[in-house]
Amino acid sequence: MRVWFITGASRGLGALITARALAAGDAVVATARDPAELRARFAEARHFLALPLDVTHEASAREAVAQAVARFGRIDVLVNNAGYGLLGAIEEASGLEVERVFATNVFGLLNVTRGALPQLRKQRSGHIINMSSIGGYSASTGWGIYCATKFSVEAISEALSKEGEPLGIRTTVVEPGYFRTDFLSGGSLQSTAARIDDYAETVGAMRTFAEGADQQQPGDPSKLADAILTLVESTTPPRRLPLGSDTVAAIEQKHQSVSQELAAWRTLATSTDFARGA
């Protein structure tokens, strides 16, 4: 029986992953700012613990991890799922809006991960799954600040994978595309308070697209939850797992664009070394 520790588990993908793990016979420590809904939804689950957790508070993260270990003795899978989106132009985003989204999506993830790592090192085992986005691989108009948080998650995950592998700790960053959750309509997405008319044709168009795309996304959240179960069962999990045909297409498009740009500017790019023998 694996022991899961899942943040942001009260709704959306976090709740689905929690349900799948419990259905698989595993134990789950599910966390949320207010765990009341979790306790009600999974009241009959035998190996289940719902805990309050504000990921932006480091002490709260360490306390939740301690309670999880006290109850189940170990943590096998850590899913850093807590986070939210910010839609707006770079110029439109206020300092406070930027700080808040980074506090949850980046510093919160670090708080929980640092809280869990001593236990994972002690075990010499564990799988950290960091929920990113295609926005963590390829930035889009209107999503610059949100994408910046997810680019950070990608970097943290890649380095952590290399640091943890010799200790038996594996890390995978998951990159979902557009999935039919409440991300675009619920409390998971905020929009900048400021609106600048000069960005109407770019960021304004993205806001209109986001409104129209809600509940029309191509990705099936239920299949994503199944994919996470498949991921943790692998003996050779990848460092990156893109999910969704739109994500795969966006990655391929970016690779092609970067390759073309590198070819066009290769001469200048390689001209800045010292001359051989210098």
Coordinates of C-alpha atoms in Angstrom, one line a residue:
M1 CA 0.0 0.0 0.0
R2 CA 1.5 3.3 -1.1
V3 CA 1.0 6.5 1.0
W4 CA 0.1 9.6 -0.9
F5 CA 0.4 13.2 0.2
I6 CA -1.6 15.5 -2.1
T7 CA -1.9 19.3 -1.9
G8 CA -4.8 21.2 -3.3
A9 CA -7.0 18.1 -3.0
S10 CA -10.4 19.6 -2.3
R11 CA -11.4 20.0 -6.0
G12 CA -10.4 19.5 -9.6
L13 CA -7.5 17.3 -10.4
G14 CA -6.4 17.0 -6.8
A15 CA -9.8 15.5 -5.8
L16 CA -9.7 13.1 -8.7
I17 CA -6.2 11.9 -8.0
T18 CA -7.2 11.4 -4.3
A19 CA -10.2 9.3 -5.4
R20 CA -8.2 7.2 -7.8
A21 CA -5.5 6.5 -5.2
L22 CA -8.0 5.4 -2.6
A23 CA -9.8 3.2 -5.2
A24 CA -6.4 1.6 -5.9
G25 CA -6.2 0.6 -2.2
D26 CA -3.6 3.2 -1.3
A27 CA -3.6 5.5 1.7
V28 CA -4.0 9.2 1.1
V29 CA -3.2 12.3 3.1
A30 CA -5.3 15.0 1.3
T31 CA -4.7 18.6 2.2
A32 CA -6.5 21.9 1.6
R33 CA -6.9 25.2 3.3
D34 CA -10.2 24.0 4.5
P35 CA -10.4 20.2 4.6
A36 CA -14.0 20.0 5.7
E37 CA -15.2 19.1 2.1
L38 CA -12.6 16.4 1.9
R39 CA -13.6 14.9 5.2
A40 CA -17.2 14.8 4.0
R41 CA -16.5 13.4 0.6
F42 CA -14.2 10.6 1.7
A43 CA -15.7 10.0 5.1
E44 CA -16.0 6.2 4.5
A45 CA -12.4 5.8 3.2
R46 CA -10.4 3.6 5.6
H47 CA -6.9 4.8 4.9
F48 CA -7.5 8.5 4.6
L49 CA -6.5 11.6 6.4
A50 CA -7.6 15.1 5.6
L51 CA -5.4 17.9 6.9
P52 CA -5.5 21.7 6.8
L53 CA -2.6 23.2 4.9
D54 CA -1.8 26.6 3.7
V55 CA 1.2 25.9 1.4
T56 CA 2.4 29.5 1.7
H57 CA 3.3 28.9 5.4
E58 CA 6.4 26.8 5.8
A59 CA 5.5 25.8 9.4
S60 CA 2.1 24.6 8.2
A61 CA 3.7 22.4 5.6
R62 CA 6.1 20.8 8.0
E63 CA 3.3 20.1 10.5
A64 CA 1.1 18.5 7.9
V65 CA 4.0 16.2 6.8
A66 CA 4.7 15.3 10.5
Q67 CA 1.0 14.4 11.0
A68 CA 1.1 12.3 7.8
V69 CA 4.2 10.3 8.9
A70 CA 2.7 9.9 12.4
R71 CA -0.4 8.3 11.0
F72 CA 1.0 6.2 8.2
G73 CA 4.7 6.0 8.9
R74 CA 6.0 7.1 5.5
I75 CA 5.2 9.1 2.3
D76 CA 5.6 7.3 -1.0
V77 CA 4.1 9.8 -3.4
L78 CA 4.1 13.6 -3.0
V79 CA 1.8 15.4 -5.4
N80 CA 2.3 19.1 -5.4
N81 CA -1.0 20.2 -7.0
A82 CA -1.9 23.4 -5.1
G83 CA -1.8 26.4 -7.3
Y84 CA -3.8 28.9 -9.3
G85 CA -3.6 31.0 -12.5
L86 CA -3.3 34.7 -13.2
L87 CA -4.5 36.0 -16.6
G88 CA -3.2 39.4 -17.7
A89 CA -0.5 41.2 -19.6
I90 CA 2.9 41.5 -17.9
E91 CA 2.4 45.2 -17.6
E92 CA -1.1 44.8 -16.2
A93 CA 0.1 42.6 -13.3
S94 CA 0.7 44.4 -10.1
G95 CA 3.6 43.6 -7.8
L96 CA 1.1 42.2 -5.2
E97 CA -0.6 40.0 -7.8
V98 CA 2.7 38.6 -8.9
E99 CA 3.9 38.0 -5.4
R100 CA 0.8 36.2 -4.4
V101 CA 0.8 33.8 -7.3
F102 CA 4.5 33.0 -6.8
A103 CA 3.9 32.5 -3.1
T104 CA 1.5 29.7 -3.8
N105 CA 2.7 28.2 -7.1
V106 CA 6.5 28.3 -6.4
F107 CA 7.3 29.1 -2.8
G108 CA 4.4 27.0 -1.6
L109 CA 5.6 24.0 -3.6
L110 CA 9.1 24.5 -2.2
N111 CA 7.7 24.7 1.4
V112 CA 5.9 21.3 1.0
T113 CA 8.8 19.7 -0.8
R114 CA 11.4 20.8 1.7
G115 CA 9.0 19.6 4.4
A116 CA 8.8 16.1 2.9
L117 CA 12.4 15.6 1.8
P118 CA 13.8 14.7 5.2
Q119 CA 11.4 11.8 5.4
L120 CA 12.0 10.7 1.8
R121 CA 15.8 10.8 2.4
K122 CA 15.3 8.7 5.5
Q123 CA 13.3 6.2 3.6
R124 CA 15.7 6.3 0.6
S125 CA 12.6 6.2 -1.6
G126 CA 9.7 8.3 -2.8
H127 CA 8.2 9.9 -5.9
I128 CA 7.6 13.6 -6.1
I129 CA 5.1 14.7 -8.7
N130 CA 5.0 18.4 -9.4
M131 CA 1.9 19.6 -11.4
S132 CA 3.1 22.1 -13.9
S133 CA 1.4 23.0 -17.2
I134 CA 2.2 23.3 -20.9
G135 CA 2.6 26.9 -19.8
G136 CA 5.7 25.7 -18.0
Y137 CA 7.2 24.7 -21.3
S138 CA 5.9 27.3 -23.7
A139 CA 4.6 30.7 -22.6
S140 CA 1.5 32.3 -24.1
T141 CA 0.1 35.8 -24.5
G142 CA -1.7 36.8 -21.3
W143 CA -0.3 34.0 -19.2
G144 CA 3.3 35.4 -18.7
I145 CA 3.2 35.6 -14.9
Y146 CA 1.5 32.3 -14.5
C147 CA 3.9 30.7 -17.0
A148 CA 6.8 32.2 -15.1
T149 CA 5.7 30.3 -12.0
K150 CA 5.4 27.0 -14.0
F151 CA 8.8 27.6 -15.7
S152 CA 10.1 27.8 -12.1
V153 CA 8.4 24.5 -11.2
E154 CA 10.1 22.9 -14.3
A155 CA 13.5 24.1 -13.2
I156 CA 13.0 23.0 -9.6
S157 CA 11.8 19.6 -10.7
E158 CA 14.6 19.0 -13.2
A159 CA 17.3 19.9 -10.6
L160 CA 15.5 17.9 -7.8
S161 CA 15.3 14.9 -10.1
K162 CA 19.1 14.9 -10.4
E163 CA 19.7 15.6 -6.7
G164 CA 17.3 13.0 -5.5
E165 CA 18.0 10.0 -7.8
P166 CA 21.1 8.9 -6.0
L167 CA 19.0 8.9 -2.8
G168 CA 16.2 6.8 -4.3
I169 CA 13.9 9.8 -4.7
R170 CA 12.4 10.3 -8.1
T171 CA 10.8 13.5 -9.4
T172 CA 8.4 14.0 -12.3
V173 CA 7.0 17.3 -13.5
V174 CA 3.6 16.8 -15.2
E175 CA 2.6 19.2 -18.0
P176 CA -1.2 19.1 -18.6
G177 CA -2.7 21.1 -21.5
Y178 CA -6.3 22.3 -21.4
F179 CA -8.4 19.8 -19.4
R180 CA -12.1 20.2 -18.7
T181 CA -11.9 21.2 -15.0
D182 CA -13.1 24.3 -13.3
F183 CA -9.7 26.0 -13.8
L184 CA -11.1 28.7 -16.2
S185 CA -14.3 29.3 -14.3
G186 CA -13.7 28.6 -10.6
G187 CA -11.5 30.1 -8.0
S188 CA -8.4 28.6 -9.6
L189 CA -8.1 31.5 -12.1
Q190 CA -7.7 35.2 -11.3
S191 CA -7.5 38.1 -13.7
T192 CA -5.4 41.2 -13.2
A193 CA -7.3 44.1 -11.8
A194 CA -5.7 46.4 -14.4
R195 CA -6.8 46.4 -18.0
I196 CA -4.8 48.4 -20.6
D197 CA -6.5 49.1 -23.9
D198 CA -3.3 48.7 -26.0
Y199 CA -3.4 45.0 -25.2
A200 CA -7.0 44.5 -26.3
E201 CA -6.0 42.6 -29.5
T202 CA -3.6 40.3 -27.7
V203 CA -4.4 39.8 -24.0
G204 CA -8.0 40.9 -24.4
A205 CA -8.4 38.3 -27.1
M206 CA -7.0 35.7 -24.8
R207 CA -9.5 36.6 -22.0
T208 CA -12.3 36.2 -24.6
F209 CA -10.8 32.8 -25.6
A210 CA -10.5 31.6 -22.0
E211 CA -14.2 32.5 -21.4
G212 CA -15.3 30.6 -24.5
A213 CA -13.0 27.6 -23.9
D214 CA -14.4 26.9 -20.4
Q215 CA -15.9 23.3 -20.4
Q216 CA -14.8 22.9 -24.0
Q217 CA -11.3 21.8 -23.3
P218 CA -10.1 18.7 -25.1
G219 CA -8.6 17.0 -22.1
D220 CA -10.5 14.5 -19.9
P221 CA -9.7 15.0 -16.2
S222 CA -10.6 11.4 -15.4
K223 CA -8.1 10.1 -17.9
L224 CA -5.4 12.5 -16.4
A225 CA -6.0 11.0 -12.9
D226 CA -5.6 7.5 -14.4
A227 CA -2.4 8.6 -16.1
I228 CA -1.0 9.7 -12.7
L229 CA -1.7 6.3 -11.3
T230 CA 0.1 4.7 -14.3
L231 CA 3.0 7.1 -13.7
V232 CA 3.5 6.1 -10.0
E233 CA 3.4 2.4 -10.9
S234 CA 6.3 2.8 -13.4
T235 CA 9.7 1.6 -12.3
T236 CA 11.3 4.1 -14.7
P237 CA 9.2 7.3 -14.4
P238 CA 10.1 10.2 -16.7
R239 CA 11.4 13.6 -15.5
R240 CA 8.7 15.2 -17.7
L241 CA 5.2 13.9 -18.5
P242 CA 3.2 15.9 -21.0
L243 CA -0.5 15.1 -20.9
G244 CA -2.9 16.1 -23.7
S245 CA -2.6 16.2 -27.4
D246 CA -2.5 20.0 -27.3
T247 CA 0.5 19.8 -25.0
V248 CA 2.3 17.4 -27.3
A249 CA 1.6 19.6 -30.3
A250 CA 2.8 22.7 -28.5
I251 CA 6.0 21.0 -27.4
E252 CA 6.7 19.9 -30.9
Q253 CA 6.0 23.3 -32.3
K254 CA 8.4 25.0 -29.8
H255 CA 11.1 22.5 -30.5
Q256 CA 10.8 23.2 -34.2
S257 CA 10.8 27.0 -33.6
V258 CA 13.9 26.8 -31.3
S259 CA 15.8 24.6 -33.8
Q260 CA 15.1 27.0 -36.6
E261 CA 16.1 30.0 -34.6
L262 CA 19.3 28.3 -33.4
A263 CA 20.2 27.4 -36.9
A264 CA 19.7 31.0 -38.1
W265 CA 21.8 32.5 -35.3
R266 CA 24.4 29.7 -34.7
T267 CA 27.3 31.6 -36.2
L268 CA 26.8 34.5 -33.8
A269 CA 25.9 32.2 -30.9
T270 CA 29.2 30.3 -31.2
S271 CA 31.4 33.4 -32.0
T272 CA 31.7 34.6 -28.4
D273 CA 34.2 32.0 -27.0
F274 CA 37.8 32.8 -26.6
A275 CA 39.9 31.9 -29.6
R276 CA 41.4 28.4 -29.3
G277 CA 44.7 28.5 -27.4
A278 CA 43.9 31.8 -25.8

